[in-house]
Tab-separated table of C-alpha atoms in Angstrom:
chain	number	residue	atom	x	y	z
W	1	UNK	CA	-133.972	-40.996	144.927
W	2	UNK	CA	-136.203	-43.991	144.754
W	3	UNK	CA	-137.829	-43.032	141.588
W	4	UNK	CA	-134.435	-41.804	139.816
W	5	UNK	CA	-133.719	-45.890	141.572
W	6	UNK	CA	-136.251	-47.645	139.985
W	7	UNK	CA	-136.046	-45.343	136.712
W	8	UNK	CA	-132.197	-46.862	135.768
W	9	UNK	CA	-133.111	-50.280	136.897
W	10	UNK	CA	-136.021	-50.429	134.280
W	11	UNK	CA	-133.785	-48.622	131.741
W	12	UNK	CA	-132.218	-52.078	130.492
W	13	UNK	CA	-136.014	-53.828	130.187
W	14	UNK	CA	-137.431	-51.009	128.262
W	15	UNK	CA	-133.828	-51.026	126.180
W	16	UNK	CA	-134.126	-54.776	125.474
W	17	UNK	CA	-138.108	-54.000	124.777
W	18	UNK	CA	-137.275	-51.550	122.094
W	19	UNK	CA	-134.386	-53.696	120.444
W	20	UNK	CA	-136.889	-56.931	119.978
W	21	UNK	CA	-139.283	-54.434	117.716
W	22	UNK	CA	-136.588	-53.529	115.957
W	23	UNK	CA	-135.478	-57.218	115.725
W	24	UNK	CA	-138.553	-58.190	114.859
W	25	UNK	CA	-139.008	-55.872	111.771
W	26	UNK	CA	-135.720	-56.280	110.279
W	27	UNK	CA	-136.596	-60.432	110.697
W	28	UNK	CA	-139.599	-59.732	107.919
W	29	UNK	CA	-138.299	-56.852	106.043
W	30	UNK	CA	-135.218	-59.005	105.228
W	31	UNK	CA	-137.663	-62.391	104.370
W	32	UNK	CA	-139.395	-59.787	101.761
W	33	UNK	CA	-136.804	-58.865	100.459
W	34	UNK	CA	-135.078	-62.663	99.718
W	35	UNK	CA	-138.765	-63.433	98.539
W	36	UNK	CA	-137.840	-61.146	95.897
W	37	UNK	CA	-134.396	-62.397	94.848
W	38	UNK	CA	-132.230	-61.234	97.049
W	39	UNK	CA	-128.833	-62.701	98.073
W	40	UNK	CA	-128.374	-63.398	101.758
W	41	UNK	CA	-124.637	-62.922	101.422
W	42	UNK	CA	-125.160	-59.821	100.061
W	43	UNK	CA	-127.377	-58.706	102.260
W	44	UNK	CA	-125.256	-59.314	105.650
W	45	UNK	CA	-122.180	-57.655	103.681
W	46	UNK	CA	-124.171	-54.447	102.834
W	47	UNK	CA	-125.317	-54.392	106.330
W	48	UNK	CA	-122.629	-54.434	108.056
W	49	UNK	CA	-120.582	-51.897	105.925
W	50	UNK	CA	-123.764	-49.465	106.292
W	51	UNK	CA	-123.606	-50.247	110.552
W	52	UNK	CA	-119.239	-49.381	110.303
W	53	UNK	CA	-120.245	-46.319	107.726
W	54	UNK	CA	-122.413	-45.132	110.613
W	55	UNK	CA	-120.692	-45.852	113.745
W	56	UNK	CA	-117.442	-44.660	112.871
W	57	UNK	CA	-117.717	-41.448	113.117
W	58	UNK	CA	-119.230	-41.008	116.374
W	59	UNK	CA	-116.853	-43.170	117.506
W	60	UNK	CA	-113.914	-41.107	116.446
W	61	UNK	CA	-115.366	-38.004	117.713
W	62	UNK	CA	-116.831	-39.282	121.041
W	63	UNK	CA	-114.185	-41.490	121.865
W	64	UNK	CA	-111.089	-40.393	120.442
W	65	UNK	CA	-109.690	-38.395	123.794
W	66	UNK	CA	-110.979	-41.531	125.783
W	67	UNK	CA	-110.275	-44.452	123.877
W	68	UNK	CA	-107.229	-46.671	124.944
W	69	UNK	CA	-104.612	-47.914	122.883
W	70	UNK	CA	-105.973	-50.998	120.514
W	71	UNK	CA	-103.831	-53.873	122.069
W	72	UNK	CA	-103.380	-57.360	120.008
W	73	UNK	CA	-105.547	-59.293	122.625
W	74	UNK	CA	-107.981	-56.966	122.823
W	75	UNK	CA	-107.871	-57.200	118.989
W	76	UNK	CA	-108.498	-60.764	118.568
W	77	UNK	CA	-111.243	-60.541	120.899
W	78	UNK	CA	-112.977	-58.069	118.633
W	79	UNK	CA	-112.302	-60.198	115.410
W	80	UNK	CA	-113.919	-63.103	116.571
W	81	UNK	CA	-116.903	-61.508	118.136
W	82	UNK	CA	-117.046	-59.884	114.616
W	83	UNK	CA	-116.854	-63.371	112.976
W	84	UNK	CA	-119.376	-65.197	115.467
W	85	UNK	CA	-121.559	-62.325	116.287
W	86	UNK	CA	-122.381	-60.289	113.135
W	87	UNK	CA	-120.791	-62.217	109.663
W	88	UNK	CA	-121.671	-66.031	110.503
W	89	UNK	CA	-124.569	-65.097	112.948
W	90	UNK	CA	-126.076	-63.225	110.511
W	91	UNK	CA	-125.582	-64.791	107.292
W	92	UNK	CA	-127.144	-67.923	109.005
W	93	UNK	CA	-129.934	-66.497	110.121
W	94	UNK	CA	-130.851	-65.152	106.689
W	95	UNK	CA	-130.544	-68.327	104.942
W	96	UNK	CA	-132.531	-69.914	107.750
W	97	UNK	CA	-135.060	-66.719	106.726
W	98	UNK	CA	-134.540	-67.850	102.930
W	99	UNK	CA	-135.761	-71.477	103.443
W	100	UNK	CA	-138.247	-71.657	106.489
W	101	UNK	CA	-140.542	-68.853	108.012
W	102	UNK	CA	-140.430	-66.034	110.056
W	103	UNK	CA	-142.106	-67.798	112.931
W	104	UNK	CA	-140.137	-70.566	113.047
W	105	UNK	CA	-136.819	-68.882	112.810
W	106	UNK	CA	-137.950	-66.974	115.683
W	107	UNK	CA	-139.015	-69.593	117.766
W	108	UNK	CA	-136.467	-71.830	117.353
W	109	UNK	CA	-133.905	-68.550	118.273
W	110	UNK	CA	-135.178	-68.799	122.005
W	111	UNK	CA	-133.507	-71.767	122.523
W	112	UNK	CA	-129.827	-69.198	122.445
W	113	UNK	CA	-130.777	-68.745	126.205
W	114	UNK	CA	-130.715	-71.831	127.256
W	115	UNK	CA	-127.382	-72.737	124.792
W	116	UNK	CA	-125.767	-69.493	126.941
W	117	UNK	CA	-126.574	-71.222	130.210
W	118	UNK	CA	-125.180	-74.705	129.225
W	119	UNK	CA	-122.172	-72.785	127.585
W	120	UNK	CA	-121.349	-70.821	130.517
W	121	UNK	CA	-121.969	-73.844	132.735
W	122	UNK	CA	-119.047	-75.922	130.468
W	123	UNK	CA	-116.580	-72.466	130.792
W	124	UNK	CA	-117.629	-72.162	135.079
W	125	UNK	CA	-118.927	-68.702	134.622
W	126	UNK	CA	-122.407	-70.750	135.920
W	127	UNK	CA	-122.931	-72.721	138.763
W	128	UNK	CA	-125.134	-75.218	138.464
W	129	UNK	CA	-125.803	-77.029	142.222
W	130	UNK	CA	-127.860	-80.284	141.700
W	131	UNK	CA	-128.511	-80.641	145.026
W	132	UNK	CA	-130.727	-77.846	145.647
W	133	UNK	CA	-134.531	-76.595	144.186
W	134	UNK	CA	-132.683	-73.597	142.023
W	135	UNK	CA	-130.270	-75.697	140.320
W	136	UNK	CA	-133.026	-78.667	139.524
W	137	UNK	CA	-135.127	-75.875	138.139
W	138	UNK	CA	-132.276	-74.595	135.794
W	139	UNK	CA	-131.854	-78.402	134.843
W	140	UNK	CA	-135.291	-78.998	133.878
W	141	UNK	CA	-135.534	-75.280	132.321
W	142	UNK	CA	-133.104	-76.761	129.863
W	143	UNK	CA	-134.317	-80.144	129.335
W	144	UNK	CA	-137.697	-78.533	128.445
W	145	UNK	CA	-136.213	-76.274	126.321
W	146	UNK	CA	-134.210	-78.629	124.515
W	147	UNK	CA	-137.551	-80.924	124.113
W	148	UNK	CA	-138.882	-77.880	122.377
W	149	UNK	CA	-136.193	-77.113	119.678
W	150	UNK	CA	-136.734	-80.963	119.228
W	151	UNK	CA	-140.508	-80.410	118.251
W	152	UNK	CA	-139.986	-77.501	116.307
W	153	UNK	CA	-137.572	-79.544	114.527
W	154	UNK	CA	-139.074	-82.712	114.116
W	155	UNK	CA	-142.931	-82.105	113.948
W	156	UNK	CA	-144.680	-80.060	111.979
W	157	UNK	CA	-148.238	-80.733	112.515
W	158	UNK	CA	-151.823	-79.538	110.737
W	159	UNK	CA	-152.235	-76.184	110.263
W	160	UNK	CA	-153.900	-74.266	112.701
W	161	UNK	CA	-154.435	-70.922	110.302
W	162	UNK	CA	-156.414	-70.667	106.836
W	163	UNK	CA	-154.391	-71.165	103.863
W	164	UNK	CA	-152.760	-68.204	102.199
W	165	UNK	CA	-154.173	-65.939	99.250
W	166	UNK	CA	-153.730	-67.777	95.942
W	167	UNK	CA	-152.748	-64.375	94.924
W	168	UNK	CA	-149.561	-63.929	97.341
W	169	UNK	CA	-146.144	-64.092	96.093
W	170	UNK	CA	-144.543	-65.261	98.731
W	171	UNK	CA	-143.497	-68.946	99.648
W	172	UNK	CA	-145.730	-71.541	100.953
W	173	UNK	CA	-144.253	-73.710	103.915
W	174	UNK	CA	-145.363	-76.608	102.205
W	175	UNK	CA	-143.512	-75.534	98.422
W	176	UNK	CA	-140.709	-75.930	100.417
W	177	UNK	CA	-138.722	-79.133	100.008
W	178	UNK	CA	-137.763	-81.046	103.131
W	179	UNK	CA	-133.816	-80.417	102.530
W	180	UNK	CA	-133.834	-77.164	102.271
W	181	UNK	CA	-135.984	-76.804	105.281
W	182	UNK	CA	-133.842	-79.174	107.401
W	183	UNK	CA	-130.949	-77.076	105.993
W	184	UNK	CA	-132.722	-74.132	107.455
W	185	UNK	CA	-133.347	-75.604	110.813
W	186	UNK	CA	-129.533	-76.588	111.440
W	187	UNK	CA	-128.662	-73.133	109.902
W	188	UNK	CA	-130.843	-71.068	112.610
W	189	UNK	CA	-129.354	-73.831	114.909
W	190	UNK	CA	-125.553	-72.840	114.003
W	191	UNK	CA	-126.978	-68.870	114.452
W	192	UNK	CA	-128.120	-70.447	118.305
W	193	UNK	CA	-124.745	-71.410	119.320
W	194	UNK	CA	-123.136	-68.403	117.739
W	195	UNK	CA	-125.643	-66.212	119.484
W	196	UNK	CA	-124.488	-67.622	122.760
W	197	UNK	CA	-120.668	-67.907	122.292
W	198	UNK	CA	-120.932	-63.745	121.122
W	199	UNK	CA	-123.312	-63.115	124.207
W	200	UNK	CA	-120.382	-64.587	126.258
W	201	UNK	CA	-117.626	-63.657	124.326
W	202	UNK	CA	-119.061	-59.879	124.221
W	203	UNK	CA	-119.385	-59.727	128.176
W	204	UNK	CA	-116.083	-60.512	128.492
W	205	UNK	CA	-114.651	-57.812	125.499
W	206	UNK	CA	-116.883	-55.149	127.431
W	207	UNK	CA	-115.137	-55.387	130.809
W	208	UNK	CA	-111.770	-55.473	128.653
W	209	UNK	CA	-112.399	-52.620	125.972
W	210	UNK	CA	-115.209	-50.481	127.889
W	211	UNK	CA	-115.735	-48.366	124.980
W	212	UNK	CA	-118.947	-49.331	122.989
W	213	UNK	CA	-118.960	-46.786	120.084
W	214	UNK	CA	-115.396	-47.833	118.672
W	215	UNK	CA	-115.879	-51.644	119.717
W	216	UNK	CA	-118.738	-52.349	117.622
W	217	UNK	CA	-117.679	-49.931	114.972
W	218	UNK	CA	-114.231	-52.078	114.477
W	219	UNK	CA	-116.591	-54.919	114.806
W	220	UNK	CA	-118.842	-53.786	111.993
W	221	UNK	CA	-115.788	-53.417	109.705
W	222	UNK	CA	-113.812	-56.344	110.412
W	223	UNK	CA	-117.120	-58.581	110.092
W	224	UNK	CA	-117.923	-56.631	106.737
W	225	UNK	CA	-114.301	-57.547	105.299
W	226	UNK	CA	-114.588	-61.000	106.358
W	227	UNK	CA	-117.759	-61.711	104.850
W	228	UNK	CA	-116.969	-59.250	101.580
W	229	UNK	CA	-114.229	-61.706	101.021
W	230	UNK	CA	-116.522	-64.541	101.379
W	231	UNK	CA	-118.821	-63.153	99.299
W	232	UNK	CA	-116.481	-62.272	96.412
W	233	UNK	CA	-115.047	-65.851	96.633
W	234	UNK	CA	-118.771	-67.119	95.830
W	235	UNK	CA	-120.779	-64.531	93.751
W	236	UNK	CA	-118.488	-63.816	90.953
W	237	UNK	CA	-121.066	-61.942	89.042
W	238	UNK	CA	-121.685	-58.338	89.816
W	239	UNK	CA	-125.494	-58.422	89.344
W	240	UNK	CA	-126.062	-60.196	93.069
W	241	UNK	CA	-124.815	-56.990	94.375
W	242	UNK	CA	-126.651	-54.373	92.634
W	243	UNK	CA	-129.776	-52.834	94.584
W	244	UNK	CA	-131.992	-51.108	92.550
W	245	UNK	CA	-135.487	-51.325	94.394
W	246	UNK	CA	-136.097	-48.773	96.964
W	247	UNK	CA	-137.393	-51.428	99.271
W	248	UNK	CA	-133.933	-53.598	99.247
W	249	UNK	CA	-131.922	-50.158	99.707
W	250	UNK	CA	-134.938	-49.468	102.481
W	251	UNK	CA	-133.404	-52.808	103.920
W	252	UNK	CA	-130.359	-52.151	103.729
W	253	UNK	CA	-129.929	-49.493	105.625
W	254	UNK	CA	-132.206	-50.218	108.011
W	255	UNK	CA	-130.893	-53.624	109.016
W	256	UNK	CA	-127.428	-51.789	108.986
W	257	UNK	CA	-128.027	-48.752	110.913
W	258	UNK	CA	-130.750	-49.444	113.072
W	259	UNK	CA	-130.872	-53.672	112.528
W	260	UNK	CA	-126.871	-53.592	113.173
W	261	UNK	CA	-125.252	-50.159	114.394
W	262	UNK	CA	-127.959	-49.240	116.630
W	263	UNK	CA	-128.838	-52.889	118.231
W	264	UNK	CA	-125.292	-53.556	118.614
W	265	UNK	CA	-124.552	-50.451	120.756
W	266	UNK	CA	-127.383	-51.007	123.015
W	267	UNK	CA	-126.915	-54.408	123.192
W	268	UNK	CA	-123.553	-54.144	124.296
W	269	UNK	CA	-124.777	-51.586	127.364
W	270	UNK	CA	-127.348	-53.737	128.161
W	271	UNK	CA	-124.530	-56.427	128.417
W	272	UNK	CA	-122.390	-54.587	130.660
W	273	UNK	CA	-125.639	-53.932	133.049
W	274	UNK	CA	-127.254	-56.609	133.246
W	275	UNK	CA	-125.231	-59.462	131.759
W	276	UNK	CA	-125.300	-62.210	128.558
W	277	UNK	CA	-127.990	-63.982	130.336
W	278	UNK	CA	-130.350	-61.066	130.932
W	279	UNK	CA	-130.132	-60.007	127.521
W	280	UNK	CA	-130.731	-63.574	125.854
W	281	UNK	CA	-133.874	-63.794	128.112
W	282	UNK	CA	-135.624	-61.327	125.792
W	283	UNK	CA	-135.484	-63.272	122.439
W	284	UNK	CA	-138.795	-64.642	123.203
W	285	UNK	CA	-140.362	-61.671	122.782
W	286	UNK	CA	-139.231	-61.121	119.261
W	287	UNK	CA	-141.215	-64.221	118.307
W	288	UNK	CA	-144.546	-62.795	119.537
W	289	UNK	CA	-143.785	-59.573	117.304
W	290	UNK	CA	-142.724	-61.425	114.394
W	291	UNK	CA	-145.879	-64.112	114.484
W	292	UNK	CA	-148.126	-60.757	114.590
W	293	UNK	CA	-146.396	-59.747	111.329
W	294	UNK	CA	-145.826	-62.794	109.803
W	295	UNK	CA	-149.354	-64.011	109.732
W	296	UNK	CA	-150.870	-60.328	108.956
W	297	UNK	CA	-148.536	-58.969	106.549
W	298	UNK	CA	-146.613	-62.467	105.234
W	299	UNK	CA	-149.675	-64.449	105.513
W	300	UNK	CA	-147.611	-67.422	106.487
W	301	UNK	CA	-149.342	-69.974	108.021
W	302	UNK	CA	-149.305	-71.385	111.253
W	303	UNK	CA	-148.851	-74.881	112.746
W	304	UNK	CA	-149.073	-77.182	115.529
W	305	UNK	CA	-145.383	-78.367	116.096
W	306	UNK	CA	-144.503	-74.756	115.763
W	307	UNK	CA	-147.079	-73.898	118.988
W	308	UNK	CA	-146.221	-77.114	120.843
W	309	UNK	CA	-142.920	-76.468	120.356
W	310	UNK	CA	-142.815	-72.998	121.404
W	311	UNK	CA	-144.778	-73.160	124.522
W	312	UNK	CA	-142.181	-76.244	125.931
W	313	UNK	CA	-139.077	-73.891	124.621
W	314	UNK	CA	-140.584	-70.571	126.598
W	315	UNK	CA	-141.855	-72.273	128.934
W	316	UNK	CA	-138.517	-74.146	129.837
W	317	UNK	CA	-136.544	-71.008	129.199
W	318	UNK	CA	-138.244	-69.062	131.846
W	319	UNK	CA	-137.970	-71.857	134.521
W	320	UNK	CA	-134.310	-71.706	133.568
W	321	UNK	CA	-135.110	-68.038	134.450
W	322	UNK	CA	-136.846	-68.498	137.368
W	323	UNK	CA	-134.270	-70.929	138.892
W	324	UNK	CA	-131.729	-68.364	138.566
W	325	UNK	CA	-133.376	-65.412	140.013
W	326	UNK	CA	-134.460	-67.516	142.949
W	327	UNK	CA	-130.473	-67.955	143.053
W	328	UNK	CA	-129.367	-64.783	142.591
W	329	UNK	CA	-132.314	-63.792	145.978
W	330	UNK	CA	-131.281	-66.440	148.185
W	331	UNK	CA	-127.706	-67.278	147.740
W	332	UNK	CA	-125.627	-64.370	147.555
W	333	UNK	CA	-121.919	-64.625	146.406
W	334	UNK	CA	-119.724	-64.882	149.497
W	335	UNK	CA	-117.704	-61.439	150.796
W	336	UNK	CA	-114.380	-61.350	150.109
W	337	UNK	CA	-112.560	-61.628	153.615
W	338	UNK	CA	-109.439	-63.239	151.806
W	339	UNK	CA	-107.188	-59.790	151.338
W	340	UNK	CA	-108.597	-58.835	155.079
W	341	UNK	CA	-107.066	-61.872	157.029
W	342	UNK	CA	-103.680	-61.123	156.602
W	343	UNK	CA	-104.304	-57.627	158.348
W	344	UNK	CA	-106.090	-59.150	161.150
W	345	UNK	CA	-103.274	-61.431	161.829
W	346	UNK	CA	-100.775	-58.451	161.963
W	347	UNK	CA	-103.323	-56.797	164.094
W	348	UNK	CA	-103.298	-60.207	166.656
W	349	UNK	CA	-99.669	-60.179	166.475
W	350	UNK	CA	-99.279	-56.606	167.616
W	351	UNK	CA	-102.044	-56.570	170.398
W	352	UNK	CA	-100.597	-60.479	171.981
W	353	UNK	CA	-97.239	-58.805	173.515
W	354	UNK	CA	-98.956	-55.721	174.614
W	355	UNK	CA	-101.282	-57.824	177.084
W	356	UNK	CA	-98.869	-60.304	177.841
């Protein structure tokens, strides 16, 4: 009993474990393959009809006997999680690919933790009590966190890796102007606060439509049409959204079935289990992943803001963490004795003639 206990209580780590990999690879596969001239708009459109393509069928024959009638709340709940957490989340985050690094992308992302927390602080689904060690720890968690993203942003440093092969054909940090990088860092900072408004937004859709294959299938679709229109709007030629290589088809699909269809399921679970901040506590681990590949296989360099910056953003993200689970150990929620009371008081009432 213990074991089967401890067994679906590790289920969500090992779930969230397994989703950062995947993260993680789809992050460099997709900065290969804008390397070689591909269009992030088309890439988050192809992606996300590949992740409906896939999903909807098991969600019409898993969930077809089960699944509730589609009301128009319930609706507009999935079209803007479609809008914030798969068309605009993702197209930002592939531009922010397009014009900084791997590594930096990544390590600016953990800072979507600590944008959760301050978000569901402003809505009062946090509680945030000033006066005690917990609170003061989720306050300074944040502040460090914040200090972070500011370094990443702000200071870049000398580099603390060798230079790259003169014979590597992918993009120097350096070749980069300084506008395109800054509009790289507010692009992965727009992907931040999306991140966080879907992680909260999504916890609230799951209690409401508890049906995960057919949610995030809709979701794939209605994010695909939004951004197809987007996309036709913009690229008016029709050679943008030809693949021909296998290794763009290769990332297409993968970023849409596994990247998208997959993540989105599981994510959504974990969601449900564990809650939005739970899950946005393991975006830090996508960033060790991602440096591993992105110096070995990207050869990107690596610099001193980036580190500096990335040890204050962990670092304050777990002691937003910590503060919380300290929380969670020592101050319980109160039981709910309100729908009791009004029993007890007809029980008082009956037993006061009786001794009288």
């Amino acid at each position: 009993m213990i074991g089967l206990t401890m067994g679906s209580s590790c289920l969500p780590v090992a779930v969230m474990l397994c989703l950062n990999v995947v993260a993680a690879v789809m992050v460099s596969l997709v900065k290969v393959a804008m390397n070689g001239g591909m269009n992030p708009l088309v890439i988050v459109t192809l992606q996300q009809l590949t992740a409906s393509v896939f999903l909807a069928p098991i969600a019409f024959f898993k969930e077809r006997k089960s699944r509730p009638k589609l009301t128009l709340e319930i609706f507009a709940y999935i079209f803007v999680s479609a809008a914030l957490g798969a068309a605009l989340r993702q197209y930002m985050i592939f531009v922010a690919l397009r014009y900084t690094t791997a590594t930096f992308v990544t390590a600016f992302s953990n800072i979507a933790p600590v944008l959760t927390f301050l978000l569901a602080v402003a809505t009062r689904s946090e509680a945030l009590n000033l006066k005690c060690r917990t609170g003061m720890a989720k306050l300074a968690g944040t502040l460090v966190s914040l200090g972070g993203a500011m370094v990443l942003t702000l200071y870049k440093g000398v580099a603390l890796t060798h230079a790259m092969s003169p014979h590597s054909q992918h993009h120097r940090p350096e070749t980069v102007s300084r506008g395109k990088w800054t509009l790289g860092t507010v692009a992965i900072l727009g992907n931040c606060v999306c991140l966080s408004c879907w992680f909260l937004l999504h916890g609230r859709l799951a209690k409401k439509y508890p049906h995960v294959y057919s949610c995030n299938a809709l979701m794939s679709m209605l994010s695909f049409l939004q951004v197809a229109v987007v996309g036709l709007c913009t690229q008016r030629s029709i050679t943008p959204w030809i693949i021909t290589s296998k290794f763009q088809i290769l990332t297409v699909l993968y970023a849409g079935i596994v990247g998208c269809g997959v993540s989105f399921v599981l994510v959504t679970w974990c969601i449900e289990k564990r809650g939005a901040v739970f899950v946005a506590a393991f975006i830090p681990v996508v960033q060790i992943i991602v440096s591993v590949i992105d110096f070995s296989i990207l050869h990107e360099q690596l610099y001193l803001g980036s580190v500096l910056g990335s040890v204050l953003v962990i670092g304050g993200l777990y002691l937003l963490l910590w503060g919380k689970r300290q929380e969670a150990l020592h101050c319980p929620p109160p039981p709910k004795v309100a729908e009791e009371d009004p029993e007890k008081d007809q029980q008082q009432q009956q037993q006061q003639p009786a001794n009288t």
